[in-house]
């Protein structure tokens, strides 16, 4: 999906307020890939500053939820490094906080975007979308927790969306959903 998004967006986006700054695939997400994640987020901050962009910058992360048939807009991530299985780099699940200095495992970080409003707008556009308070308690939770923390420190916004596999929701629908999501964000977050 990420490989075709820029081209698809150019042909199918109605809103002139949507500007896709970058679209990057981060293949692995656990502890071993944390440096790559922070490097990616920092490059977005540096690009924003150097280009003096007007408007709002929002980092939108897509994670695959293999058991899902609906899209899920995540409201928060939990400071918990307890996952069902090791990630691609072999990082083992731990019953520990992701960031110990943030407090206990039960600590949550929430997005500052209006998740309910975004979900309703996407449903109105014909998509099956749910609002979620659980970013998977899997590797996606780890990425989203760090992203929300970094966004707060850098005064930007972050949103995590779980998408079904292409076998559950075809690629065309996923691309239309992504364009619709970006248009909704542009209209809501002016």
mmCIF file with all atom_site columns, N, CA and C in Angstrom, residues 58-82:
data_model
loop_
_atom_site.group_PDB
_atom_site.id
_atom_site.type_symbol
_atom_site.label_atom_id
_atom_site.label_alt_id
_atom_site.label_comp_id
_atom_site.label_asym_id
_atom_site.label_entity_id
_atom_site.label_seq_id
_atom_site.pdbx_PDB_ins_code
_atom_site.Cartn_x
_atom_site.Cartn_y
_atom_site.Cartn_z
_atom_site.occupancy
_atom_site.B_iso_or_equiv
_atom_site.pdbx_formal_charge
_atom_site.auth_seq_id
_atom_site.auth_comp_id
_atom_site.auth_asym_id
_atom_site.auth_atom_id
_atom_site.pdbx_PDB_model_num
ATOM 1  N N  . UNK A 1 58 ? 0.797   15.787  10.791 1.00 0.00 ? 58 UNK A N  1
ATOM 2  C CA . UNK A 1 58 ? 0.268   14.626  11.514 1.00 0.00 ? 58 UNK A CA 1
ATOM 3  C C  . UNK A 1 58 ? 1.004   13.391  11.023 1.00 0.00 ? 58 UNK A C  1
ATOM 4  N N  . UNK A 1 59 ? 1.540   12.625  11.952 1.00 0.00 ? 59 UNK A N  1
ATOM 5  C CA . UNK A 1 59 ? 2.151   11.345  11.597 1.00 0.00 ? 59 UNK A CA 1
ATOM 6  C C  . UNK A 1 59 ? 1.053   10.295  11.654 1.00 0.00 ? 59 UNK A C  1
ATOM 7  N N  . UNK A 1 60 ? 0.820   9.624   10.549 1.00 0.00 ? 60 UNK A N  1
ATOM 8  C CA . UNK A 1 60 ? -0.176  8.559   10.512 1.00 0.00 ? 60 UNK A CA 1
ATOM 9  C C  . UNK A 1 60 ? 0.561   7.242   10.326 1.00 0.00 ? 60 UNK A C  1
ATOM 10 N N  . UNK A 1 61 ? 0.407   6.346   11.286 1.00 0.00 ? 61 UNK A N  1
ATOM 11 C CA . UNK A 1 61 ? 1.055   5.035   11.242 1.00 0.00 ? 61 UNK A CA 1
ATOM 12 C C  . UNK A 1 61 ? 0.000   3.990   10.899 1.00 0.00 ? 61 UNK A C  1
ATOM 13 N N  . UNK A 1 62 ? 0.346   3.064   10.035 1.00 0.00 ? 62 UNK A N  1
ATOM 14 C CA . UNK A 1 62 ? -0.557  1.964   9.714  1.00 0.00 ? 62 UNK A CA 1
ATOM 15 C C  . UNK A 1 62 ? 0.077   0.669   10.186 1.00 0.00 ? 62 UNK A C  1
ATOM 16 N N  . UNK A 1 63 ? -0.674  -0.083  10.967 1.00 0.00 ? 63 UNK A N  1
ATOM 17 C CA . UNK A 1 63 ? -0.230  -1.392  11.420 1.00 0.00 ? 63 UNK A CA 1
ATOM 18 C C  . UNK A 1 63 ? -1.215  -2.430  10.938 1.00 0.00 ? 63 UNK A C  1
ATOM 19 N N  . UNK A 1 64 ? -0.734  -3.603  10.604 1.00 0.00 ? 64 UNK A N  1
ATOM 20 C CA . UNK A 1 64 ? -1.607  -4.657  10.103 1.00 0.00 ? 64 UNK A CA 1
ATOM 21 C C  . UNK A 1 64 ? -2.184  -5.442  11.276 1.00 0.00 ? 64 UNK A C  1
ATOM 22 N N  . UNK A 1 65 ? -3.491  -5.608  11.238 1.00 0.00 ? 65 UNK A N  1
ATOM 23 C CA . UNK A 1 65 ? -4.176  -6.428  12.229 1.00 0.00 ? 65 UNK A CA 1
ATOM 24 C C  . UNK A 1 65 ? -4.745  -7.626  11.485 1.00 0.00 ? 65 UNK A C  1
ATOM 25 N N  . UNK A 1 66 ? -4.035  -8.732  11.542 1.00 0.00 ? 66 UNK A N  1
ATOM 26 C CA . UNK A 1 66 ? -4.360  -9.880  10.692 1.00 0.00 ? 66 UNK A CA 1
ATOM 27 C C  . UNK A 1 66 ? -5.699  -10.524 11.008 1.00 0.00 ? 66 UNK A C  1
ATOM 28 N N  . UNK A 1 67 ? -6.238  -10.334 12.206 1.00 0.00 ? 67 UNK A N  1
ATOM 29 C CA . UNK A 1 67 ? -7.516  -10.949 12.533 1.00 0.00 ? 67 UNK A CA 1
ATOM 30 C C  . UNK A 1 67 ? -8.705  -10.041 12.272 1.00 0.00 ? 67 UNK A C  1
ATOM 31 N N  . UNK A 1 68 ? -8.458  -8.827  11.780 1.00 0.00 ? 68 UNK A N  1
ATOM 32 C CA . UNK A 1 68 ? -9.522  -7.833  11.658 1.00 0.00 ? 68 UNK A CA 1
ATOM 33 C C  . UNK A 1 68 ? -10.186 -7.840  10.291 1.00 0.00 ? 68 UNK A C  1
ATOM 34 N N  . UNK A 1 69 ? -11.428 -7.397  10.285 1.00 0.00 ? 69 UNK A N  1
ATOM 35 C CA . UNK A 1 69 ? -12.140 -7.154  9.028  1.00 0.00 ? 69 UNK A CA 1
ATOM 36 C C  . UNK A 1 69 ? -12.549 -5.689  8.922  1.00 0.00 ? 69 UNK A C  1
ATOM 37 N N  . UNK A 1 70 ? -12.282 -4.916  9.997  1.00 0.00 ? 70 UNK A N  1
ATOM 38 C CA . UNK A 1 70 ? -12.588 -3.485  10.017 1.00 0.00 ? 70 UNK A CA 1
ATOM 39 C C  . UNK A 1 70 ? -11.308 -2.703  10.272 1.00 0.00 ? 70 UNK A C  1
ATOM 40 N N  . UNK A 1 71 ? -11.336 -1.446  9.895  1.00 0.00 ? 71 UNK A N  1
ATOM 41 C CA . UNK A 1 71 ? -10.242 -0.533  10.225 1.00 0.00 ? 71 UNK A CA 1
ATOM 42 C C  . UNK A 1 71 ? -10.446 -0.082  11.675 1.00 0.00 ? 71 UNK A C  1
ATOM 43 N N  . UNK A 1 72 ? -9.363  0.165   12.404 1.00 0.00 ? 72 UNK A N  1
ATOM 44 C CA . UNK A 1 72 ? -9.457  0.614   13.793 1.00 0.00 ? 72 UNK A CA 1
ATOM 45 C C  . UNK A 1 72 ? -8.602  1.859   13.990 1.00 0.00 ? 72 UNK A C  1
ATOM 46 N N  . UNK A 1 73 ? -9.233  2.909   14.482 1.00 0.00 ? 73 UNK A N  1
ATOM 47 C CA . UNK A 1 73 ? -8.515  4.147   14.814 1.00 0.00 ? 73 UNK A CA 1
ATOM 48 C C  . UNK A 1 73 ? -8.154  4.039   16.291 1.00 0.00 ? 73 UNK A C  1
ATOM 49 N N  . UNK A 1 74 ? -6.873  4.047   16.562 1.00 0.00 ? 74 UNK A N  1
ATOM 50 C CA . UNK A 1 74 ? -6.372  3.844   17.936 1.00 0.00 ? 74 UNK A CA 1
ATOM 51 C C  . UNK A 1 74 ? -6.340  5.169   18.700 1.00 0.00 ? 74 UNK A C  1
ATOM 52 N N  . UNK A 1 75 ? -6.903  5.152   19.906 1.00 0.00 ? 75 UNK A N  1
ATOM 53 C CA . UNK A 1 75 ? -6.923  6.351   20.743 1.00 0.00 ? 75 UNK A CA 1
ATOM 54 C C  . UNK A 1 75 ? -5.697  6.485   21.628 1.00 0.00 ? 75 UNK A C  1
ATOM 55 N N  . UNK A 1 76 ? -5.082  5.352   21.954 1.00 0.00 ? 76 UNK A N  1
ATOM 56 C CA . UNK A 1 76 ? -4.002  5.410   22.943 1.00 0.00 ? 76 UNK A CA 1
ATOM 57 C C  . UNK A 1 76 ? -3.081  4.210   22.814 1.00 0.00 ? 76 UNK A C  1
ATOM 58 N N  . UNK A 1 77 ? -1.981  4.308   23.511 1.00 0.00 ? 77 UNK A N  1
ATOM 59 C CA . UNK A 1 77 ? -1.038  3.190   23.634 1.00 0.00 ? 77 UNK A CA 1
ATOM 60 C C  . UNK A 1 77 ? -0.671  3.068   25.106 1.00 0.00 ? 77 UNK A C  1
ATOM 61 N N  . UNK A 1 78 ? -0.348  1.849   25.512 1.00 0.00 ? 78 UNK A N  1
ATOM 62 C CA . UNK A 1 78 ? -0.064  1.546   26.912 1.00 0.00 ? 78 UNK A CA 1
ATOM 63 C C  . UNK A 1 78 ? 1.441   1.344   27.089 1.00 0.00 ? 78 UNK A C  1
ATOM 64 N N  . UNK A 1 79 ? 1.961   1.791   28.224 1.00 0.00 ? 79 UNK A N  1
ATOM 65 C CA . UNK A 1 79 ? 3.396   1.689   28.519 1.00 0.00 ? 79 UNK A CA 1
ATOM 66 C C  . UNK A 1 79 ? 3.756   0.255   28.907 1.00 0.00 ? 79 UNK A C  1
ATOM 67 N N  . UNK A 1 80 ? 3.414   -0.676  28.034 1.00 0.00 ? 80 UNK A N  1
ATOM 68 C CA . UNK A 1 80 ? 3.555   -2.084  28.368 1.00 0.00 ? 80 UNK A CA 1
ATOM 69 C C  . UNK A 1 80 ? 4.250   -2.847  27.251 1.00 0.00 ? 80 UNK A C  1
ATOM 70 N N  . UNK A 1 81 ? 5.332   -3.483  27.579 1.00 0.00 ? 81 UNK A N  1
ATOM 71 C CA . UNK A 1 81 ? 6.104   -4.247  26.598 1.00 0.00 ? 81 UNK A CA 1
ATOM 72 C C  . UNK A 1 81 ? 5.764   -5.731  26.677 1.00 0.00 ? 81 UNK A C  1
ATOM 73 N N  . UNK A 1 82 ? 4.483   -6.028  26.836 1.00 0.00 ? 82 UNK A N  1
ATOM 74 C CA . UNK A 1 82 ? 4.035   -7.416  26.909 1.00 0.00 ? 82 UNK A CA 1
ATOM 75 C C  . UNK A 1 82 ? 3.302   -7.747  25.622 1.00 0.00 ? 82 UNK A C  1
#
